[in-house]
CSV table of C-alpha atoms in Angstrom, one decimal:
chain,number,residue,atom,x,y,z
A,1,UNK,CA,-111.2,-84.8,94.2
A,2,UNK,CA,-113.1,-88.2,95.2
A,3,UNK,CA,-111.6,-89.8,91.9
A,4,UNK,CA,-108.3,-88.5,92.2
A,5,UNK,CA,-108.9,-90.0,96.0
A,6,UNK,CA,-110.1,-93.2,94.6
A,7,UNK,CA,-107.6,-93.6,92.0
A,8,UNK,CA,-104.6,-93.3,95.1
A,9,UNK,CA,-106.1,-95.9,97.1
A,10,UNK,CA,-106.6,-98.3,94.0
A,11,UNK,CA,-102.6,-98.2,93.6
A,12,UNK,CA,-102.1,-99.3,97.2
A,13,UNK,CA,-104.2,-102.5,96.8
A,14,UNK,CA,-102.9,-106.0,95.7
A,15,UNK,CA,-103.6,-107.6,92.5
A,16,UNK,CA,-104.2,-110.9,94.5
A,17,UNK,CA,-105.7,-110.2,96.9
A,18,UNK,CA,-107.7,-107.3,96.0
A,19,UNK,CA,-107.1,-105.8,99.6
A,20,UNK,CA,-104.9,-103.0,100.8
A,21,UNK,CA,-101.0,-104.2,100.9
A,22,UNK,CA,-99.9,-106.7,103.8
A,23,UNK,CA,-95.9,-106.5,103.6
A,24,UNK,CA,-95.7,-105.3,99.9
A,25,UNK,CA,-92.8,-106.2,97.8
A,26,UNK,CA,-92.1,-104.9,94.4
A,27,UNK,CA,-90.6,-107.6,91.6
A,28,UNK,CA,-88.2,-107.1,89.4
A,29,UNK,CA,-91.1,-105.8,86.2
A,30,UNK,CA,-92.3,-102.9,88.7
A,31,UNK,CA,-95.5,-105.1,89.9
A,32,UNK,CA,-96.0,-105.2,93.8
A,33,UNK,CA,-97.8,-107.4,95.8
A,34,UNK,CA,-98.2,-108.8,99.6
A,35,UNK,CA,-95.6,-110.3,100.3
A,36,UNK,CA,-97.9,-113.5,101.7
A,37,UNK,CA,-100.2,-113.1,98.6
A,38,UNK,CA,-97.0,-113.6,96.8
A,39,UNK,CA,-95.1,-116.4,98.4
A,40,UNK,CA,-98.5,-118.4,98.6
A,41,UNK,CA,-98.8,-118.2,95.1
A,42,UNK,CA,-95.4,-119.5,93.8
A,43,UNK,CA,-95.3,-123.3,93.0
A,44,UNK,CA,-92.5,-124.0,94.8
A,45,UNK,CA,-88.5,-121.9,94.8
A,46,UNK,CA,-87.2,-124.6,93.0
A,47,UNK,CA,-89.4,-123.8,89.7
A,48,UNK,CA,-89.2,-120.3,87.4
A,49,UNK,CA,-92.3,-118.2,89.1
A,50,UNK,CA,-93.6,-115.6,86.8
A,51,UNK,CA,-95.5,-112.6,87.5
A,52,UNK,CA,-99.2,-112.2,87.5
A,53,UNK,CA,-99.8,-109.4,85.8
A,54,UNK,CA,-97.4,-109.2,83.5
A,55,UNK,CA,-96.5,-113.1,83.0
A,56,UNK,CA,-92.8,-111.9,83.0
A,57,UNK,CA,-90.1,-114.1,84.7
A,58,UNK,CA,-89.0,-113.9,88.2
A,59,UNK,CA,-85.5,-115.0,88.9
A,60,UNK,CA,-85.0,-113.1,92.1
A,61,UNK,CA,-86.3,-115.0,96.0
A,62,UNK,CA,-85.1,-112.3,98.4
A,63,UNK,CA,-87.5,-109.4,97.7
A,64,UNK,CA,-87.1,-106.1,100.5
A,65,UNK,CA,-90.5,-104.6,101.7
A,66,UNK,CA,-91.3,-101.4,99.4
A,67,UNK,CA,-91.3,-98.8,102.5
A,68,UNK,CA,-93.1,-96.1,100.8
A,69,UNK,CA,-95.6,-98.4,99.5
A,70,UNK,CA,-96.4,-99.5,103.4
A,71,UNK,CA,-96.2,-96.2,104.5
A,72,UNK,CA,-99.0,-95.1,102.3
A,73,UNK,CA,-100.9,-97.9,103.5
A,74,UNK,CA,-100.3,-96.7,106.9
A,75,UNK,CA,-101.9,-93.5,106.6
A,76,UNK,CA,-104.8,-94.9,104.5
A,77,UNK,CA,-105.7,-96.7,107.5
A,78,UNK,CA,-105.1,-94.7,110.3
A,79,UNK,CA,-107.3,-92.4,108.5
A,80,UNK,CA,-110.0,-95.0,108.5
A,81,UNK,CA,-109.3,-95.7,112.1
A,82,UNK,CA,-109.3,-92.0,113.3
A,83,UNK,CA,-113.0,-92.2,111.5
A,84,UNK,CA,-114.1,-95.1,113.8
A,85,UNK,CA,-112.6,-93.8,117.2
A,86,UNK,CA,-114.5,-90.7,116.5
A,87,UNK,CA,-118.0,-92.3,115.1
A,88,UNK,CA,-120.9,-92.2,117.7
A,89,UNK,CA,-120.7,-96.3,117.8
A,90,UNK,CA,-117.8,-96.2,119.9
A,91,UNK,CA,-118.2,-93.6,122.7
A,92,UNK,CA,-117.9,-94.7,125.9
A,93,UNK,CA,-121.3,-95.2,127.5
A,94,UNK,CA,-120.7,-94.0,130.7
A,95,UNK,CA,-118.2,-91.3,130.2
A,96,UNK,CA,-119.8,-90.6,126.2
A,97,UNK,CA,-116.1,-89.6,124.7
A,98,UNK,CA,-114.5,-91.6,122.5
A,99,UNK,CA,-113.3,-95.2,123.7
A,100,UNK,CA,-108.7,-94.6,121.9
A,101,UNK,CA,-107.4,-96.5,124.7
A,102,UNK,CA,-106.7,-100.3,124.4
A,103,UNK,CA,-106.5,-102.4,127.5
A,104,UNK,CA,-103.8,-105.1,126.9
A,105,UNK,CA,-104.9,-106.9,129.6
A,106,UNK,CA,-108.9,-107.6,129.2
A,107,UNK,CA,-108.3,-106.7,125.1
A,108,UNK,CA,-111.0,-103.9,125.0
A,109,UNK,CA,-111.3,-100.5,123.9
A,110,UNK,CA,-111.8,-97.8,127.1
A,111,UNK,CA,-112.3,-93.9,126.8
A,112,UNK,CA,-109.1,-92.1,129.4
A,113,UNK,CA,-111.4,-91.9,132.3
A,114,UNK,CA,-112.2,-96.0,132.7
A,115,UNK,CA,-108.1,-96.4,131.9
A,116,UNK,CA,-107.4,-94.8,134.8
A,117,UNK,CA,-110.2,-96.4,136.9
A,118,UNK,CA,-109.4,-98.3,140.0
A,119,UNK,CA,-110.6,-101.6,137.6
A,120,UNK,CA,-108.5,-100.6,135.2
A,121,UNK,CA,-105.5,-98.2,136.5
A,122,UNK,CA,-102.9,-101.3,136.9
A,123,UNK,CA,-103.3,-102.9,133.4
A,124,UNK,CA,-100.8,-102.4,130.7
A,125,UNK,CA,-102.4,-99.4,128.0
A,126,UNK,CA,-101.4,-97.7,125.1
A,127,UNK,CA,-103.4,-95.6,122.7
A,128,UNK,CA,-105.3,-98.0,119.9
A,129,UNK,CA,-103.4,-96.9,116.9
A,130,UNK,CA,-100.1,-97.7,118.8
A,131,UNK,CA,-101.2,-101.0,120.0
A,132,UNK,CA,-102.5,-101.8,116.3
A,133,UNK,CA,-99.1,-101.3,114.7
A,134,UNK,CA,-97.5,-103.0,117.2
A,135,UNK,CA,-100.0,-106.3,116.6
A,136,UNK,CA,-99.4,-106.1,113.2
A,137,UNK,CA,-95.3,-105.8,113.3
A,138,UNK,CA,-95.6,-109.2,115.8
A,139,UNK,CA,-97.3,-110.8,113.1
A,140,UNK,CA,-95.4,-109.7,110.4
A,141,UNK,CA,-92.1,-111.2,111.8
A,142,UNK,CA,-93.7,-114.1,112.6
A,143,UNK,CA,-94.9,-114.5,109.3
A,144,UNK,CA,-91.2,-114.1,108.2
A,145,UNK,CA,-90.1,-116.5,110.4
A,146,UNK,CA,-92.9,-118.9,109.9
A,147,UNK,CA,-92.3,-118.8,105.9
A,148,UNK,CA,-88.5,-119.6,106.7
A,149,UNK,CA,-89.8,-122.7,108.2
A,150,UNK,CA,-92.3,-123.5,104.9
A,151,UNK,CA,-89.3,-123.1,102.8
A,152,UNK,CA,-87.1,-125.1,104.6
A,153,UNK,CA,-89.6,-128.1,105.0
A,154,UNK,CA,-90.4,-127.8,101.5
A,155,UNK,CA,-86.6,-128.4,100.8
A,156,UNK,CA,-86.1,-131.7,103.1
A,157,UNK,CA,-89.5,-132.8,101.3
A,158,UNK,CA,-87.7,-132.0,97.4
A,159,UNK,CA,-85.0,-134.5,98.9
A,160,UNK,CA,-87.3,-137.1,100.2
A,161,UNK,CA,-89.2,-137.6,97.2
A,162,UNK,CA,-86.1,-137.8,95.1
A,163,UNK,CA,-84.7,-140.3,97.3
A,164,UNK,CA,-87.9,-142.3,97.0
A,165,UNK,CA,-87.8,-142.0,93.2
A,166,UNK,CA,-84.2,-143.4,92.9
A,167,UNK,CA,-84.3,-145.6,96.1
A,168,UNK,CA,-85.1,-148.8,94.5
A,169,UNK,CA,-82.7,-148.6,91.1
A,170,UNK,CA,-80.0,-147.6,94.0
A,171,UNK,CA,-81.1,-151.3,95.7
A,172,UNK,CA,-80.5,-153.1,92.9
A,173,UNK,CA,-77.9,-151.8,91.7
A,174,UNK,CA,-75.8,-152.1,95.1
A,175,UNK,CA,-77.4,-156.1,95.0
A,176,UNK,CA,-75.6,-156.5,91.9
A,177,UNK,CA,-72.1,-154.8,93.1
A,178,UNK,CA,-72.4,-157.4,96.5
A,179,UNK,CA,-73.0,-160.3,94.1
A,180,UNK,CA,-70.1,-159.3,91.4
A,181,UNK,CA,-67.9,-159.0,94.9
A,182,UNK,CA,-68.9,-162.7,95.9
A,183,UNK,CA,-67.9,-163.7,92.4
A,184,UNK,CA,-64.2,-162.4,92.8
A,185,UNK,CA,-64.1,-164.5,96.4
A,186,UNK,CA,-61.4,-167.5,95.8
A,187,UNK,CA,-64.3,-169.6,97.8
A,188,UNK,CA,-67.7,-170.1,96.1
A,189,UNK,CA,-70.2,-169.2,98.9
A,190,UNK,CA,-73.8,-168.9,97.2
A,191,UNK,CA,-75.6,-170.0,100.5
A,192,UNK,CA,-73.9,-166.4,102.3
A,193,UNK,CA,-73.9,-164.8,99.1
A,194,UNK,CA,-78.1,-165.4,99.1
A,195,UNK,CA,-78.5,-164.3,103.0
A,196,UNK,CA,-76.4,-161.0,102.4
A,197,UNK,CA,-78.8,-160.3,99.4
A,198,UNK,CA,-82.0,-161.2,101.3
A,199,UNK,CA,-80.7,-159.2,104.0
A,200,UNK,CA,-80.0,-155.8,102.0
A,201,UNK,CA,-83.2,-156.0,100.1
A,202,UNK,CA,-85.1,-156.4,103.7
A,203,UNK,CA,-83.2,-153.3,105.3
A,204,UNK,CA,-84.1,-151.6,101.6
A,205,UNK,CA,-87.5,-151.9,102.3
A,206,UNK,CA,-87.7,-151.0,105.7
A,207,UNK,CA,-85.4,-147.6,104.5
A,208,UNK,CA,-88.0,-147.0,101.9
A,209,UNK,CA,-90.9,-147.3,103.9
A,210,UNK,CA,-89.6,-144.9,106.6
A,211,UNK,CA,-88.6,-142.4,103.3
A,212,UNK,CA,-92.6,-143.0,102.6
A,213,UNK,CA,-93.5,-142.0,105.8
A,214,UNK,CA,-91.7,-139.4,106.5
A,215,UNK,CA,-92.7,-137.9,103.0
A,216,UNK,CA,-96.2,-138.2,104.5
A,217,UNK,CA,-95.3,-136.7,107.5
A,218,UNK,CA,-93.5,-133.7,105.8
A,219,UNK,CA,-96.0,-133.5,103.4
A,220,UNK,CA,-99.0,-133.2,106.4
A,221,UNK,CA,-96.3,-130.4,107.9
A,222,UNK,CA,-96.6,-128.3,104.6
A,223,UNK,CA,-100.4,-127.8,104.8
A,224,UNK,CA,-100.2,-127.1,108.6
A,225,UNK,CA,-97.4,-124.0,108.4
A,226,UNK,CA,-98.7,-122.9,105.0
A,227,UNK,CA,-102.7,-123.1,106.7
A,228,UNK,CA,-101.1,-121.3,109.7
A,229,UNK,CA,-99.2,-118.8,107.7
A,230,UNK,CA,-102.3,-118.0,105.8
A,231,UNK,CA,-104.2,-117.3,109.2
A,232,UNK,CA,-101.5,-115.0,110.1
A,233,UNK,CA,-102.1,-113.5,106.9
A,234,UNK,CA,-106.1,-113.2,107.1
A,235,UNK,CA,-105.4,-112.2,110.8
A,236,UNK,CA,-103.1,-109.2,109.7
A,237,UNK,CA,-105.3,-107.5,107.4
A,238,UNK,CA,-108.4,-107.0,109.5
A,239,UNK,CA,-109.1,-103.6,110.1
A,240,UNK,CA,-107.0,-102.4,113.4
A,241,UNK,CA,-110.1,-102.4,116.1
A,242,UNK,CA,-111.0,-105.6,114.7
A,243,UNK,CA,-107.2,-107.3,114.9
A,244,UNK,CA,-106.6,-106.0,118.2
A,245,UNK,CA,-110.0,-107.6,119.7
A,246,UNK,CA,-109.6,-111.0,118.1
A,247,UNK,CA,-105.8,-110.7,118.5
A,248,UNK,CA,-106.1,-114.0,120.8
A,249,UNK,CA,-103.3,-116.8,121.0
A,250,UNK,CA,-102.3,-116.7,117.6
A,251,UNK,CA,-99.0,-116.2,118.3
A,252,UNK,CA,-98.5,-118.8,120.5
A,253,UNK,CA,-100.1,-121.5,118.0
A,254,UNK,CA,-98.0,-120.5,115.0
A,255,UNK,CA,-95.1,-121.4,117.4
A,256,UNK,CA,-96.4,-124.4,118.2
A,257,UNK,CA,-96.8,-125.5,115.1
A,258,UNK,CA,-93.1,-124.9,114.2
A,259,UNK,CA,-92.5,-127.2,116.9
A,260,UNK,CA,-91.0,-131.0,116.1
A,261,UNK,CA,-90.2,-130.3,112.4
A,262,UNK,CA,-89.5,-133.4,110.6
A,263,UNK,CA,-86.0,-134.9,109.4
A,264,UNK,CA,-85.3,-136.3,106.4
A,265,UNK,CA,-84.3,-140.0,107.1
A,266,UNK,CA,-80.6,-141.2,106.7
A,267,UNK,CA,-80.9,-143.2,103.7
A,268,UNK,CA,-77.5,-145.4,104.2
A,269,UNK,CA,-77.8,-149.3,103.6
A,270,UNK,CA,-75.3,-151.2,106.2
A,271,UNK,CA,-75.2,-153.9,104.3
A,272,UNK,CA,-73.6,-153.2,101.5
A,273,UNK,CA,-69.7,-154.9,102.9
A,274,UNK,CA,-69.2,-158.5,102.3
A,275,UNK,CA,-69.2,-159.8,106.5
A,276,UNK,CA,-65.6,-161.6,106.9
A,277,UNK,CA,-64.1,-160.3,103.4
A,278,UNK,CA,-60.7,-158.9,105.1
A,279,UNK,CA,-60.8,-162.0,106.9
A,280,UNK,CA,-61.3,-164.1,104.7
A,281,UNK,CA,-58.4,-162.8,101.7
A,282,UNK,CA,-56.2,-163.1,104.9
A,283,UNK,CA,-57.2,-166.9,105.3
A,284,UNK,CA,-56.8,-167.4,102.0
A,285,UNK,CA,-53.8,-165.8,101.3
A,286,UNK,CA,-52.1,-167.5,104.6
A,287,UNK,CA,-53.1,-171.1,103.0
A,288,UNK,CA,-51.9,-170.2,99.3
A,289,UNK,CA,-48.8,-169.1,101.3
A,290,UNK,CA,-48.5,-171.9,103.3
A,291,UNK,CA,-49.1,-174.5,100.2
A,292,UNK,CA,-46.3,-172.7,98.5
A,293,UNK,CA,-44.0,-173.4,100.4
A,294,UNK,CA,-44.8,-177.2,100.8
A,295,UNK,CA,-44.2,-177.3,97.2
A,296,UNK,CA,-41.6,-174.8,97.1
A,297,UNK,CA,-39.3,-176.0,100.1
């Protein structure tokens, strides 16, 4: 009975990981996984991911929990926690019964007599295993949420290098459009014609330095949501007495750090127009006009 026991409980634990399921997912080959354990180990979306076990390709990114899967889970660890409520190690010492209320308020564990003590009678309560699920749900959509973030940061990063990568060939090459422009000009202006280069290769470099930068910047924002998601992720798998004491301001961090997300910069030059052009054919075209018809009275 203990190896059929042991052989249930070895089905409901991740490959990755090596810990019961957090959020499991199963792939398109039949494998499942944490969800985290899984997003965390893809390269990035934008490259074929294969599976782990299997080394098979993975073309679908929207992957639904695996409900019975979780549900197992579940009971695999209620059962653990019924054990601990009920072990001698948490009895209430004054009352000796067993401490299956949780105090939202001071984040402790009290037997039914302190809950409804004068000390404790007007703080919020609600038995452990309640409170546990209810931690873990809160983390699990901010998880979600938190990855949406990752993912879309990771996108506005793809552009940024990209831009980098082609930024200075895109220079140049709009240098050599202004100057084939000045060369169709009826008036031979190589003194403005220098200015207007000097003057797009100087607002080139000041747009490439702020791509650099904000690459940097992105690139610093990556390790920050994908360090935070990962504490979520350490922080959701503790054993439920354990999560619900240490519980803390997690919440509230992850949400700061999804706050000022960086934006890709708006990599336009200005001075790609000739100043004057318009003005200029006008000129020139009134004069030609007029000298024809001095010639051609």
């Amino acid at each position: 009975m203990d190896g059929i026991l042991q052989v249930f409980q070895n089905e409901l634990i991740c490959s990755i990981c090596r810990n019961y399921f957090i959020d499991p997912i199963t792939i398109e080959c039949g494998h499942s996984f944490c969800r985290p354990c899984f997003y965390l180990s893809l390269p990035n979306r934008s490259v074929l991911a294969h599976c782990s076990e299997c080394q098979k390709a993975i073309q679908q990114r929207d992957f639904h929990t695996n409900v019975c899967l979780k549900q197992m889970v579940l009971t695999v660890r209620q059962a653990s926690l019924w054990h601990f409520l009920h072990s001698k190690d948490n009895r209430c010492r004054i009352h000796m019964e067993a401490k299956q209320i949780f105090c939202e308020d001071q984040r402790s564990l009290l037997c039914l007599h302190c809950s409804t003590s004068q000390e404790h009678e007007a703080h919020r309560h609600c038995s452990v295993e309640e409170a546990a699920e209810q931690h873990r749900e809160k983390l699990l959509k901010t998880m979600r949420s938190l990855w949406e973030k990752c993912c879309e940061n990771d996108r506005k990063l793809n552009v940024e290098t990209v831009t980098i990568c082609s930024w200075e060939i895109y220079v140049i090459s709009t240098q050599e459009a202004i100057s084939a422009k000045y060369d169709q000009l009826p008036l031979f202006l190589p003194l403005e014609e220098h200015q207007h280069l000097v003057r797009l290769q100087r607002e080139g470099t000041d747009i490439f330095n702020q791509l650099k930068a904000s690459e940097t910047n992105m690139a610093h924002k990556r390790e920050l949501l994908r360090g935070m998601y990962t504490e979520l992720k350490e922080m959701c798998r503790k054993p439920d007495v354990e999560l619900l004491l240490d519980f803390g301001d997690i919440l509230h961090r992850s949400e700061a750090v999804c706050v000022h997300m960086p934006q890709p910069v708006k990599a336009e030059l200005t001075a790609v127009t000739i100043p004057g052009m318009l003005a200029r054919f006008n000129l020139f075209k009134d004069i030609s006009e007029s000298f024809y018809y001095i010639i051609h009275p």
